[in-house]
Each structure stands twice: as structure tokens, then as C-alpha cells.
Amino acid sequence: METGTMTTGAAQRLQASAGKQHFAILDGLRGVAAIVVVFFHFMEVVFTDYNKNFAGHGFLAVDFFFCLSGFVIAYAYDDRMPQLRLQDFFRARLIRLHPLVALGAVLGLLTYLFDPLAGPPAGCGFGKTALLFITTLLLIPFPVISERYFNLFCLNAPAWSLFWEYIANIFYALVLWRLRRNLLLVLAAVAAVILGVVAYRTGNLMGGWSKDNFWHGGARLFYSFTAGMLVYRFRLIIPNRLGFPGVALLLLLALFMPFYGQNWLVEMAIVVFYFPALVALGAGARLVPWLEKPCRFSGQVSYPLYMTHYGFIWIFAHYLEIYKPNMSRLAVVVPAGVTALVLLGWVALVAYDQPVRNYLNRVWKKR
């Protein structure tokens, strides 16, 4: 494989002698981004005007996830794909991703049926509710509930990005891993143009979650996933002394930035240039030993947190509608809610996700 422009030291860190290196700082960044997403979902209920939302650009964390995913998948599988059967690749990805898709669907169903403040929308009987659950469980878009803004997955809205993550994995296994890096660069340029058209027409890069902006999710995935792959393929690892705190601060600056007059252009710059650079910096930064465990925990809890939190956002929305709490009350409720959901993510990790994945992997190995 071509070595690109990576320095010798970075190359040694990228390919460990006893196996592949684990990028703990990238794990930590994934956790930071997931927590910001939860804050964003709370605050977009409070402030429908995103200009007033201090976490108004938190949705860009999804583009960062896509970019990070492209880097990690290419790093983990590029050199293994010639010897790996397609069914083994897809099985590995299903075991990694789908247990939490299932848990998110179950929690979404429970919070939908047993919301203490509001019942299901009128007209959602047993048959329709069962169909909502099955389509969410199988990641089949089914945007039919107007009260939930025609979310692609009405029982667990964030599952829209997992739908596109699966699409990316399929294309990677069938096509992308085979492409030389220069052809992949051309593909990324085309994707950037498509993303720019979407951003210009809508004024932002927020789409992908609803029937009215379904294809925007594809545009976001198309560019960011290929950009992440290019960071690995060109070995654009940037050795630096920023450490986890420094790189995390750079990520937060993007996710908490205000809205601008040419907002779509600023978001494009963040997604097209800034996030791939952050992945390169995160992969090349030095991690002080005492931060290794927090970063690993942050990465481990990020996906459970992302997939289990949204049903409780609907309960919060109904609380806000009924009780109309003031800002001083919300200053307590929202951080407490985020903390509780992080704890829920941790419980989901240790009590469900890890045991289920370990069991499935054991069964796979026996066969």
C-alpha cells in the first residue's frame, strides 16, 4: 500500500508491531461528540430558533461520526479485505452495530407507549405500532407520524444515521476498499460538490432524518465517510502535542459555534476541511497515560448513549409543553437529564451490549 505523506514516527504509531494501534484520543472525541448530540436534542426542544441554541450546531457531530467511521473502517479492514469473506465482514459489522439498534428500538417503543405525560398519537393502534417497531428494528425507513415530524424512524430518530452507516459499510465492502486512493480522492471531490449543492439549497447541513430531507443524509455520509478513508489512505496523520484536551476543544469550537450570515458555507468548511483535519490531529496527538482510561470509556459509552437517549427527549418535550419550566429550572433539568442518559448508556454497555456481542462472537467462532 502506498505510504503517502505520513512521517516515520506517525507510521510507526499507526502500525504497531504486535497488531493495530488503538486510537484512544479518537475514542474520547467520539464520546464528546455523542454528549454534545444529547445536549443538542434537549436544547432544540427548548429553542426552536437555532440562533438562540448554544448547541445549535451539535448536529454536525453526525458528520464527524461519519468521517471518523471512514477512517476507522479503512484502518481496520483495508489490508484484510482481500482475504476476508464478505459474509464475515458483514457479520462482524452487524454484531458490532445491531444489538444497540435493537435496544434503541425497544426503548423507543417503551417510551412511546408508557410516556407518563402523553400517550401515542391518535390513530396509532396495535398494527401501526407493531409496524413502527419492526421497521425501526430492521432499519427500514417508515416516516408516517406527523406529530414526530415524519422521522424516518419514529421510535428512535437517531437511527437514521445508522441506516446510512450500514449503506456505507455495504459500499465499502463491495467497492470502496478496492479503489486506489487517487480515484477515491476524485470520488470525495464529487461528493463535496453534491454536499455543497445540498447546503446551498437548504441553508444548512441538518438534513437526513425526515422523509422531506432523506437524501441529504446520503450526501452527508458520502462525503464524510470517503474523507475519513482518505485521511487513512494518504496517511495524513499529524503528530502534535495538543493531547486529548486540545483536540477536544477544537471539536467543541465547531459544535458550539454560532450561526452566521452565510451559515451553509461555514458548515461546509467545517465538514469538508475541519473535521478531516481533526481526525488527523486526533490520530497523531499524544495521550498522557492518566487520560487513556477516560478516553476509552468515553468511546465505549458513546454509541450506547447515542442509540438509547432519544425516547426520553420526547418525554422532556412533553414536560416542557405541560409545565413550561423557566430557564433557571431548565439549567438544572437539562444537565441532570444528560448525566442520567450517560449513566443509562453505561448500563446499556455493560449489562447488554458487551455481553450480547461477546455471546454472538463466541457463537460465530464455534461455527
JSON list of C-alpha atoms in Angstrom, two decimals, residues 64 186 207 213 216:
[
{"chain": "A", "resi": 64, "resn": "PHE", "atom": "CA", "xyz": [-17.80, 14.00, 12.46]},
{"chain": "A", "resi": 186, "resn": "VAL", "atom": "CA", "xyz": [-11.96, 12.10, -7.16]},
{"chain": "A", "resi": 207, "resn": "GLY", "atom": "CA", "xyz": [-30.96, 17.04, 6.92]},
{"chain": "A", "resi": 213, "resn": "ASN", "atom": "CA", "xyz": [-34.70, 15.52, 3.57]},
{"chain": "A", "resi": 216, "resn": "HIS", "atom": "CA", "xyz": [-29.45, 14.83, 2.45]}
]
